Short mmCIF file of C-alpha atoms and ligand atoms in Angstrom, two decimals:
data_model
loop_
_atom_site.label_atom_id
_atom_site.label_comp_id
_atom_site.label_asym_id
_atom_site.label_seq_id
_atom_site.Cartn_x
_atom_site.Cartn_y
_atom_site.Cartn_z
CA UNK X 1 -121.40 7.09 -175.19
CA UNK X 2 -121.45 3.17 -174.38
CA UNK X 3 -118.37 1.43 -174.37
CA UNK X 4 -117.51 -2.39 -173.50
CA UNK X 5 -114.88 -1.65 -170.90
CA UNK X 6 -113.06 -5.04 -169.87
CA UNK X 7 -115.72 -6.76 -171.05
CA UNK X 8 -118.41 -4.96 -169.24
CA UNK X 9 -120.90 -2.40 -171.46
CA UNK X 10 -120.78 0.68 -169.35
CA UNK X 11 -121.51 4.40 -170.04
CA UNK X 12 -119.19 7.28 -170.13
CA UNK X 13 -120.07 10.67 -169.51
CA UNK X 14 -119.95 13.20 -173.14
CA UNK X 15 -116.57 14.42 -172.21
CA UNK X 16 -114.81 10.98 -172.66
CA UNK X 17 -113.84 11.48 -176.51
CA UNK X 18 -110.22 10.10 -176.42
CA UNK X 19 -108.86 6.95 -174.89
CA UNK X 20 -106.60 10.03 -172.52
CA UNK X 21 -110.00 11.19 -171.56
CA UNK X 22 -111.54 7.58 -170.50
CA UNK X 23 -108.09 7.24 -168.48
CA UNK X 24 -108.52 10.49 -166.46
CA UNK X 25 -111.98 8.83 -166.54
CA UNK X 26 -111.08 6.00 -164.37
CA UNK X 27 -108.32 7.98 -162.63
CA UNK X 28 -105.83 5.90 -164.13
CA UNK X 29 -103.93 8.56 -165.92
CA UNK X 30 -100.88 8.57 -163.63
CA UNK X 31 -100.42 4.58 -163.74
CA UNK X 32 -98.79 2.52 -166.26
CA UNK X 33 -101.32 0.87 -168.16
CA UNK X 34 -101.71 -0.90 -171.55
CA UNK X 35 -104.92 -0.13 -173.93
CA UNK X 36 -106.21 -1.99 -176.32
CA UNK X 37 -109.47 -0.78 -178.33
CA UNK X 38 -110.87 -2.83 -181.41
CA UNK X 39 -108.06 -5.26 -180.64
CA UNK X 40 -105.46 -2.88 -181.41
CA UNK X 41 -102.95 -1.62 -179.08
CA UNK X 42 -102.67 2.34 -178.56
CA UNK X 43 -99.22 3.52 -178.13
CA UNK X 44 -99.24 5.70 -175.32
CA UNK X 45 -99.01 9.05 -177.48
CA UNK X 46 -101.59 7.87 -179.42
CA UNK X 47 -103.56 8.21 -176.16
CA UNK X 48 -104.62 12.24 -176.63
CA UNK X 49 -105.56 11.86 -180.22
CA UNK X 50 -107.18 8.01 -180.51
CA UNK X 51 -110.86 8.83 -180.66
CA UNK X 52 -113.38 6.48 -179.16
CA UNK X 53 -117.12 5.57 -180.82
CA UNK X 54 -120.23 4.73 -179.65
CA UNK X 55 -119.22 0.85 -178.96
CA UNK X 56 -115.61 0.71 -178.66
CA UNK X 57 -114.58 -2.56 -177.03
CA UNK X 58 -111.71 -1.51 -174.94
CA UNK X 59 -109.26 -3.43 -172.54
CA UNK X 60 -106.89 -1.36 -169.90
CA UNK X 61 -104.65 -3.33 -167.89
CA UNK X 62 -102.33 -1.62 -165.79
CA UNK X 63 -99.42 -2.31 -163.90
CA UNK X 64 -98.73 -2.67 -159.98
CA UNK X 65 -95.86 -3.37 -158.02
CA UNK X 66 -96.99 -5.53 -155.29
CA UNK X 67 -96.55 -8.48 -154.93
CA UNK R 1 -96.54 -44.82 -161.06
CA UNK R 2 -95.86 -42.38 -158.33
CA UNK R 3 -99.27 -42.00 -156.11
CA UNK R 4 -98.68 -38.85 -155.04
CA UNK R 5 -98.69 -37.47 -158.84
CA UNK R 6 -101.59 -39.87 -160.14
CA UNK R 7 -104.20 -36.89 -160.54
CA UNK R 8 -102.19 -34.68 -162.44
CA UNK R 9 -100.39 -37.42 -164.66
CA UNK R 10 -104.39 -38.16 -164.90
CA UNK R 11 -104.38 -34.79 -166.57
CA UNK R 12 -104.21 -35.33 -170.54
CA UNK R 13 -102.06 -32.41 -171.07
CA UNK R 14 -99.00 -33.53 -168.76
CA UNK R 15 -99.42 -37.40 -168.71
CA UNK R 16 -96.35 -39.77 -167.17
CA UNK R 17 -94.27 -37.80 -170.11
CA UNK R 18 -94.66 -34.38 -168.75
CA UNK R 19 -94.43 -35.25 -165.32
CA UNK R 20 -91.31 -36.82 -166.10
CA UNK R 21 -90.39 -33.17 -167.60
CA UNK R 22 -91.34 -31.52 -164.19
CA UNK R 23 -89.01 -33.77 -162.50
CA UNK R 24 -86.17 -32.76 -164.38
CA UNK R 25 -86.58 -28.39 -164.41
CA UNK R 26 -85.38 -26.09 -161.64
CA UNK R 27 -87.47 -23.29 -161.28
CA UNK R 28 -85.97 -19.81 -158.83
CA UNK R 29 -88.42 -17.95 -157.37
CA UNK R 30 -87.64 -14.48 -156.70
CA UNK R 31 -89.42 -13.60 -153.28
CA UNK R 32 -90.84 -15.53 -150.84
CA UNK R 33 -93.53 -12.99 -149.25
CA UNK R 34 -97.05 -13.67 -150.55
CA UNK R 35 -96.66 -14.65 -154.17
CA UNK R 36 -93.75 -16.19 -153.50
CA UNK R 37 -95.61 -18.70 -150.72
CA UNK R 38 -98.00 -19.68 -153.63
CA UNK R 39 -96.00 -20.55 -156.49
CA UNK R 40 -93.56 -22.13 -154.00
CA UNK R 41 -96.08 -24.52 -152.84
CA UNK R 42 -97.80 -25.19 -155.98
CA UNK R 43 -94.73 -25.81 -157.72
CA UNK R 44 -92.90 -27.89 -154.88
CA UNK R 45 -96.51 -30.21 -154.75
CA UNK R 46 -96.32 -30.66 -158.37
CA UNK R 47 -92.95 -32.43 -158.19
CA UNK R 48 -90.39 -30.06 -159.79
CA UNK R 49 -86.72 -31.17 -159.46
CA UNK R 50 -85.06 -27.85 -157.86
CA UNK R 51 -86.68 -25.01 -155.96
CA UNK R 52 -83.92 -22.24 -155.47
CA UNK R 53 -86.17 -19.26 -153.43
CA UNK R 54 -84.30 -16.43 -152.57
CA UNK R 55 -85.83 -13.71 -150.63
CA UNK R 56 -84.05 -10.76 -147.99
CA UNK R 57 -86.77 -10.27 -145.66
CA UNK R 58 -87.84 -11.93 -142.46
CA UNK R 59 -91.60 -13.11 -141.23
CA UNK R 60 -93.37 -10.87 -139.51
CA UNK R 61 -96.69 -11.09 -137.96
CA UNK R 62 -98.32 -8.65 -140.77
CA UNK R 63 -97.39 -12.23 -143.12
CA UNK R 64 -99.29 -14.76 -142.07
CA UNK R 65 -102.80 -13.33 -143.27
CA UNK R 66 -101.89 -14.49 -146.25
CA UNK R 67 -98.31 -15.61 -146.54
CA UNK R 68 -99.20 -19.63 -146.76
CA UNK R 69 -95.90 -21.47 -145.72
CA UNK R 70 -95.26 -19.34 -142.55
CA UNK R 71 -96.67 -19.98 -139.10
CA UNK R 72 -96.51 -17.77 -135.27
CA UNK R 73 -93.47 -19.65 -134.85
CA UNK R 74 -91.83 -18.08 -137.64
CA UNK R 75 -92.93 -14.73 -137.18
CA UNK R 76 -91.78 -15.29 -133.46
CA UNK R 77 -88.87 -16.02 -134.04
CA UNK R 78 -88.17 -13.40 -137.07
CA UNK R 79 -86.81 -16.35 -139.27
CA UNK R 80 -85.79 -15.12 -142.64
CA UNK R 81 -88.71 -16.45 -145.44
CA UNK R 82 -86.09 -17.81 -147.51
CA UNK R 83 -85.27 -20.48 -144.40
CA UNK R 84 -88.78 -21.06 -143.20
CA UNK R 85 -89.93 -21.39 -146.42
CA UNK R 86 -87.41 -23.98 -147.46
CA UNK R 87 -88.64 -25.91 -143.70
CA UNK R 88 -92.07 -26.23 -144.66
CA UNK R 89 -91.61 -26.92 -148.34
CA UNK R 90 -89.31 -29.64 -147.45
CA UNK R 91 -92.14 -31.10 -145.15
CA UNK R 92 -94.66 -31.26 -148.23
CA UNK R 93 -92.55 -32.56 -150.59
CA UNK R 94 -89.02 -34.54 -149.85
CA UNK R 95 -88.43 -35.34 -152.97
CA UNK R 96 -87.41 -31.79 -153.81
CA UNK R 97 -84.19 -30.10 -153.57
CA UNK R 98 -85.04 -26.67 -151.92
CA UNK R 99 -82.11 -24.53 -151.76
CA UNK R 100 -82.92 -21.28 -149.51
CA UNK R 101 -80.73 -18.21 -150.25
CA UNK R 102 -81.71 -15.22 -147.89
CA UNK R 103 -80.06 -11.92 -149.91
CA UNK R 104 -81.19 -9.31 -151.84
CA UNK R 105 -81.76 -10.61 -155.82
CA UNK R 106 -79.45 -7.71 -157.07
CA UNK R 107 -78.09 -7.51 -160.42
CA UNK R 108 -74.81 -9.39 -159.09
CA UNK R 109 -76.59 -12.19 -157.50
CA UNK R 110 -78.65 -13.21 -159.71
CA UNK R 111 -77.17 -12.85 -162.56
CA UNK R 112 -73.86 -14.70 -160.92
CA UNK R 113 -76.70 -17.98 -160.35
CA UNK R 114 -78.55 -17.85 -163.34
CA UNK R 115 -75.38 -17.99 -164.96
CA UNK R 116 -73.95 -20.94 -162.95
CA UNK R 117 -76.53 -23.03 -162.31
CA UNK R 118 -78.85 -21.88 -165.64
CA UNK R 119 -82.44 -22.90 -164.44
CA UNK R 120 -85.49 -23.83 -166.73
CA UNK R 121 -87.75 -21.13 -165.47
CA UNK R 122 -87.53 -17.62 -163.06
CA UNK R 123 -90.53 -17.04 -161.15
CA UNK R 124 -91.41 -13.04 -159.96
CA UNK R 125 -92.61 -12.64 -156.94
CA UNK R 126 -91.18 -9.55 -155.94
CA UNK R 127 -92.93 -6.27 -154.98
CA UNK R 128 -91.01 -3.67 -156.87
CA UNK R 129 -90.01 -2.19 -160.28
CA UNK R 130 -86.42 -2.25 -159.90
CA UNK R 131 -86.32 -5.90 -158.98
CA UNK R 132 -88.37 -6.78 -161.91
CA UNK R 133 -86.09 -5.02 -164.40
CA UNK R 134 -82.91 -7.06 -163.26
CA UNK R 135 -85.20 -10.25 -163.67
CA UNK R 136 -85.96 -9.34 -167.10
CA UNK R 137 -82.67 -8.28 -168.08
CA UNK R 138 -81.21 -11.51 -166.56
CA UNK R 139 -83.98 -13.57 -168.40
CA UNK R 140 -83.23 -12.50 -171.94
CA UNK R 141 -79.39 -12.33 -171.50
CA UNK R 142 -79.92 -15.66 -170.56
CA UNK R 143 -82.61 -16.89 -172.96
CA UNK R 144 -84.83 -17.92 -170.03
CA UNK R 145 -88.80 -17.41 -169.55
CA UNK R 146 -89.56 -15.67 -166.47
CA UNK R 147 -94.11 -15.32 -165.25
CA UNK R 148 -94.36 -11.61 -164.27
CA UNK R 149 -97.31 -11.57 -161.44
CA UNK R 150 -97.88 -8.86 -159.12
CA UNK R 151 -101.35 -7.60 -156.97
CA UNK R 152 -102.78 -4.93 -154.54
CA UNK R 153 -105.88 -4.53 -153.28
CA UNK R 154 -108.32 -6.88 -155.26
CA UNK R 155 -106.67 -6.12 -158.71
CA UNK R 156 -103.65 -8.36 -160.04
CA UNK R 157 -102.25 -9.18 -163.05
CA UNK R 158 -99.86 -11.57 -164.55
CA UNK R 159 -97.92 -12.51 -167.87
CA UNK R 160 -95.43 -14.95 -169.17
CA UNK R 161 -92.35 -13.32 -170.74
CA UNK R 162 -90.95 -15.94 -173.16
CA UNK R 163 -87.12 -14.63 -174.63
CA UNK R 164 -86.96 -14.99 -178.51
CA UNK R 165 -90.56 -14.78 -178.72
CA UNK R 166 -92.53 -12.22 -176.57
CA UNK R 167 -91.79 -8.77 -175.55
CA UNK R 168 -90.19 -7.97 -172.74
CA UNK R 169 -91.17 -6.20 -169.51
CA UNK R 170 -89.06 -3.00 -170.74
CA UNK R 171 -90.38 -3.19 -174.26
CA UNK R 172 -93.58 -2.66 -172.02
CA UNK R 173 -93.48 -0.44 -169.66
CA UNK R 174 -91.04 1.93 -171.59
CA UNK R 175 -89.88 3.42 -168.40
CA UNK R 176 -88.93 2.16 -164.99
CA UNK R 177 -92.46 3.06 -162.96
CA UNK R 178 -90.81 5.04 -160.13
CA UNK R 179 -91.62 3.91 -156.36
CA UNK R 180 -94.12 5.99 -155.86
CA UNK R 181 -96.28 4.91 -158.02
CA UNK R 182 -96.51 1.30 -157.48
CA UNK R 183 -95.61 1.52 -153.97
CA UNK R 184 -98.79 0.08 -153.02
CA UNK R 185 -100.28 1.06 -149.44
CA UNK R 186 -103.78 0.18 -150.56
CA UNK R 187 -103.87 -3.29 -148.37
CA UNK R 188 -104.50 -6.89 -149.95
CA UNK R 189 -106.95 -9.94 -149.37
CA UNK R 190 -105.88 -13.63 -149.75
CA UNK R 191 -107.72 -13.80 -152.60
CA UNK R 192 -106.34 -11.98 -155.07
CA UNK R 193 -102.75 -13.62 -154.55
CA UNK R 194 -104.39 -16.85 -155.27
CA UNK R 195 -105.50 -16.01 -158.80
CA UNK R 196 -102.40 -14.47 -159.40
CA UNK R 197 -100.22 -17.35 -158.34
CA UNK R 198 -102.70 -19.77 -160.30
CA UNK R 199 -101.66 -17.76 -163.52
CA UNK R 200 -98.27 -17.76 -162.75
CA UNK R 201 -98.26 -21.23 -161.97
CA UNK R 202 -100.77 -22.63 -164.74
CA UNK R 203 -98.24 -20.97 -167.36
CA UNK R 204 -95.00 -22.33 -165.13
CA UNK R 205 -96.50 -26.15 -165.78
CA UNK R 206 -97.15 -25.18 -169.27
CA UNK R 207 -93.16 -24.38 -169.35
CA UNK R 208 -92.02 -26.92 -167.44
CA UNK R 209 -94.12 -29.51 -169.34
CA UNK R 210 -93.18 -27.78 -172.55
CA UNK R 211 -95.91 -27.29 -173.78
CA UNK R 212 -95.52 -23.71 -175.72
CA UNK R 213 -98.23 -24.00 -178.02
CA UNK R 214 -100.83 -23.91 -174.98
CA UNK R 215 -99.05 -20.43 -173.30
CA UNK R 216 -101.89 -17.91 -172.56
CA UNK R 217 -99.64 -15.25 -174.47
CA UNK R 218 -101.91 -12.86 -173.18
CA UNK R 219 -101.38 -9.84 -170.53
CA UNK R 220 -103.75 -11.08 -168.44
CA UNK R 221 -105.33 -8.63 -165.17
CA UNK R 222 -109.14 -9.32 -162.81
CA UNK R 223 -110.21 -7.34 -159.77
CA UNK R 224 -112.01 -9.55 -157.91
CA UNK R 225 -114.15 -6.94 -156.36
CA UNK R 226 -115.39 -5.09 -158.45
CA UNK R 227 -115.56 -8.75 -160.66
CA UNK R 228 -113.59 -7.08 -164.08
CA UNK R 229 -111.38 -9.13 -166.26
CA UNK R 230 -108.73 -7.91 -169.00
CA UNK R 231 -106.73 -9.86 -171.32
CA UNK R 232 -104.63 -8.31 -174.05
CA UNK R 233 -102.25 -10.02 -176.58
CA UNK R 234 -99.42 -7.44 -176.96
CA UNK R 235 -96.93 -8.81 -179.20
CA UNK R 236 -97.30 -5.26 -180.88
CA UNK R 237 -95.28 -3.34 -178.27
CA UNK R 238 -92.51 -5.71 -178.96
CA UNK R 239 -89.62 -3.26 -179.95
CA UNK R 240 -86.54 -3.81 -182.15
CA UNK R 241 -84.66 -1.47 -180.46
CA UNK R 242 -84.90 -2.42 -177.12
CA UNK R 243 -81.93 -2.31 -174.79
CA UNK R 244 -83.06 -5.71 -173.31
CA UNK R 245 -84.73 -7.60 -176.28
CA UNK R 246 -83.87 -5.83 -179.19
CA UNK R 247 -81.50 -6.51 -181.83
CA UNK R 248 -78.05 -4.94 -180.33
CA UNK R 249 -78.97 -5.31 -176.09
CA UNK R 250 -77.18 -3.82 -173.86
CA UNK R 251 -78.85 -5.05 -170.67
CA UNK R 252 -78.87 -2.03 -168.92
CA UNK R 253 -80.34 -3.56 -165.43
CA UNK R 254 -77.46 -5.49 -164.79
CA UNK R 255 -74.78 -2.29 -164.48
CA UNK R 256 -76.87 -0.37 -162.44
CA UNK R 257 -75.28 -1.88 -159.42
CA UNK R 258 -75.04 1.33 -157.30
CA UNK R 259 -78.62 1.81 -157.52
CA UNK R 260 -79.50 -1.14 -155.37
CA UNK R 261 -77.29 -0.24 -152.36
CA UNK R 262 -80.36 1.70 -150.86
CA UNK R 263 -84.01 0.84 -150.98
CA UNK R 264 -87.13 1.94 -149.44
CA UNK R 265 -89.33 -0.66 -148.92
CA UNK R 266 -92.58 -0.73 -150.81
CA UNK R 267 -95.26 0.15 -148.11
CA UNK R 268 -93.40 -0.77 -144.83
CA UNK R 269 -91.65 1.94 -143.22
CA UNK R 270 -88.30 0.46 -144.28
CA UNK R 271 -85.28 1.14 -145.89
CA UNK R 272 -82.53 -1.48 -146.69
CA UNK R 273 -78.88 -1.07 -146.83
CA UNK R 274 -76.40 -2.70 -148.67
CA UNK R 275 -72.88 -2.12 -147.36
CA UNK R 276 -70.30 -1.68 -150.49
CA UNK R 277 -68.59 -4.86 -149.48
CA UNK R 278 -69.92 -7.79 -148.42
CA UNK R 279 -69.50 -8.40 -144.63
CA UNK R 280 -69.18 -11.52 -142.03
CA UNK R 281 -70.57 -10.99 -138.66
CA UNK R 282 -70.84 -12.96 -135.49
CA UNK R 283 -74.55 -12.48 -134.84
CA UNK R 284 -74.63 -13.53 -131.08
CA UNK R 285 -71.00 -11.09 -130.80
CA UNK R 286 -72.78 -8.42 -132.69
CA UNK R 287 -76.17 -8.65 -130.33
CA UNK R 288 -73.65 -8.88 -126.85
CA UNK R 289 -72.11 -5.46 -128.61
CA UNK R 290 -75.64 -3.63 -128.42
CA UNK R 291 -76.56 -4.94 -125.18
CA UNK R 292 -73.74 -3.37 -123.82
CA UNK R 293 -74.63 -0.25 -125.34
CA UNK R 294 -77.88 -0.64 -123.49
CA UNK R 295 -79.79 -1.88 -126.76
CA UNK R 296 -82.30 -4.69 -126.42
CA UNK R 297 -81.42 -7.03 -128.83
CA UNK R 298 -82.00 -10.49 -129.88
CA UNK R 299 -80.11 -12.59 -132.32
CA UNK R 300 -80.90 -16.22 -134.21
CA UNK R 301 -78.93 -17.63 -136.59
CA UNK R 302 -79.47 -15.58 -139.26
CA UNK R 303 -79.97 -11.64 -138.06
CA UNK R 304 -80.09 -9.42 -135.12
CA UNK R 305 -82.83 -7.32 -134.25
CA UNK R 306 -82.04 -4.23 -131.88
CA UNK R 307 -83.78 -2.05 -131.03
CA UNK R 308 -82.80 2.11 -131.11
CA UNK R 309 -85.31 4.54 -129.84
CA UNK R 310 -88.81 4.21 -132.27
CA UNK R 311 -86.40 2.75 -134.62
CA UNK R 312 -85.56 -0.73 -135.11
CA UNK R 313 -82.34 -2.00 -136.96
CA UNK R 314 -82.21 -5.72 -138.75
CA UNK R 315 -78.71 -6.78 -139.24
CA UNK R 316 -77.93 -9.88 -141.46
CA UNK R 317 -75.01 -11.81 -140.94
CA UNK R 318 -73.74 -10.30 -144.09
CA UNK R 319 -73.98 -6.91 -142.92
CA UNK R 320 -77.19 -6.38 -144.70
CA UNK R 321 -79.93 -3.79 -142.79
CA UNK R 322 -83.47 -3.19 -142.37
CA UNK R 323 -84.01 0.39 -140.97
CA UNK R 324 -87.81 0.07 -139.77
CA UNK R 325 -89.71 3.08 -139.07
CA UNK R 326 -88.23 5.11 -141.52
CA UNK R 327 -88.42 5.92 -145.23
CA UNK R 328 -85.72 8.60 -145.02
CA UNK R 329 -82.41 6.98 -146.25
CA UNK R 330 -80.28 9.39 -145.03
CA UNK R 331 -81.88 8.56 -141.59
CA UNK R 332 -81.40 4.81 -142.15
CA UNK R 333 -77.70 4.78 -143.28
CA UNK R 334 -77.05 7.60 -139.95
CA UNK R 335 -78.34 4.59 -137.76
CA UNK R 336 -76.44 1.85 -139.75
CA UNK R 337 -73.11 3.61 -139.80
CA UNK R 338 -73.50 4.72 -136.63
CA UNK R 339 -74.03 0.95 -134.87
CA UNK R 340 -71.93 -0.22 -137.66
CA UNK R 341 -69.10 1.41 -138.81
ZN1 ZN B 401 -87.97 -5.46 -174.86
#
């Protein structure tokens, strides 16, 4: 599947089907993070059962404490 | 007009009218270690009325990389960043008032200035969750805006937090993100603080000038490494029952008092103690008192720094510690009870 990750198109591998999944993805299912995808915000226990398609535009930003 | 503000009255958007705005806002600025440096300079350049910076830590050579306002001196000398900050700022820009308060920005403190002295604007540039909680609680009890920025590595990220109108930090994050996890080890490059202190301090003239209309409003985050770039609007996570900016708020930061007395410091080896009450010590007494326990120690006018085995204790002169080369607290307050009483 291709999504456009923070503005960049990239491809995930089949077993990214839920925004949880493209977290663990990018190993950032431990941090704090906010995602948007279609320009809607997913609560985070939406996370598990928000499905992504073939073009999703998603945005993660997550949080860090230094400063 | 004023020469030294010609280019950016030159700038449509803040024009003799908003630089006459600047003059008149005091801004506090909550850490003076890397962040801190660049908002402090940016914002004491652009002409602001009233810097207060308060900040509990001392320079250290590990700073300067990327620390702007400090030089060797400073880190020779172990001057507290709140003092040599307020030295150099005051040697860009004399038109300032820079007051310098070097303390830990606990629920007490800063609560007790905001209060008193009720600035235009708080500026984060700490390097820890628990910090940034008391900010926001402070901000929205007190209906002021306060520019969240924080970095690591070549990632950083920044947003505005306006009371009455945006969310709020807790609204968020939900929970308080526990050390661990933002504790970041993972280095940083001058870089990065840059573009986070140019969106904390492009949205700080936007304040100052009052301009609200042109506020980003957007959770903004870039690595500059790997050359990504995130912005998200998230007015949606606003919450009505928030205990900070919800309808009935209870401020919950602000009476967690106990839970500052100890902290490990993010990434350093550290842990800082708070004694219960605050303290007065004679700094050059106090340093004569370990060298005749044997203890190498040196004193200026604001700490003492002794020496103990592969441990090193940092006393301020209000009998507040730095433990280094521990992040056991139980270790740390053994050592400062011990030398201390
Ligand atoms: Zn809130």
């Amino acid at each position: 599947m291709t999504l456009i990750v923070n503005g960049e198109t990239i491809t995930v591998p089949d077993e990214v089907k839920t925004v949880s999944d493209l977290l663990s993805h990018f190993r950032l299912d431990n941090k704090l993070a906010i995602v948007e995808v279609n320009v809607r915000i997913i609560q985070k226990h939406e996370y598990g059962i928000t499905t992504l398609a073939n073009g999703d535009r998603v945005e993660i930003v997550h949080f860090v404490g230094g400063g | 007009m004023n020469e030294r503000y010609s280019r950016q009255q030159l700038f449509a958007p803040i024009g003799e009218a908003g630089q006459k705005k600047i003059r008149e806002k005091h801004v506090v600025l909550i850490g003076a270690g890397a962040l801190g440096t660049g908002n402090a300079e940016a914002l004491v350049r652009a002409g602001i009325g009233k810097l207060t910076i308060i900040d509990r830590d001392y320079v250290e050579w590990s700073n300067l990389q990327r620390q702007q306002l400090y030089s060797e001196a400073d880190a020779k000398e172990r001057l507290p960043k709140a003092i040599a900050a307020k030295r150099r700022l005051e040697q860009v820009n004399s038109d300032v008032q820079i007051e310098a308060i070097v303390g830990d920005a606990g629920p007490e403190e800063l609560e007790a200035l905001v209060a008193e002295q009720r600035p235009h604007l708080l500026i984060d540039a700490t390097d820890n969750f628990d910090a940034r909680m008391v900010i926001n609680d402070v901000a929205y009890k007190y209906s002021i805006p306060w520019i969240y920025g924080a970095c690591v590595g070549s990632y950083g990220l920044s947003y505005a937090f306006i009371p009455g109108r945006t969310p709020c930090l807790y609204c968020l994050l939900e929970t308080v993100p526990q050390g661990g996890l933002t504790c970041d080890t993972a280095g940083i490059i001058s870089p990065t603080v840059q573009m986070v202190v140019s969106y904390q301090t492009a949205e700080a003239l936007k304040i100052l000038v009052e301009d609200r209309e042109a506020l980003r409003g957007k959770l903004v985050s870039f690595d500059l490494w790997t050359n990504e770039y995130a912005a998200i609007r998230i007015d949606a996570v606003k919450r009505d029952n928030c205990p900070t900016c919800g309808h009935d708020p209870s401020y919950p930061f602000l009476s967690y008092e106990q839970q500052t007395k100890t902290a490990v410091l993010c990434g350093r080896d550290s842990v800082q103690i708070r004694p219960s009450a605050r303290r007065q010590y004679d700094l050059n007494e106090l340093a004569a008192l370990f060298r005749r326990q044997g203890l190498q120690a040196e004193a200026n006018p604001y700490l003492v720094s002794v020496s103990i085995g592969d441990k090193r204790l940092v006393v301020f002169g209000d009998g507040r510690a730095l433990v280094h080369g521990t992040k056991d607290v139980q270790e740390a307050k053994t050592i400062y009870y011990r030398y201390l009483g």
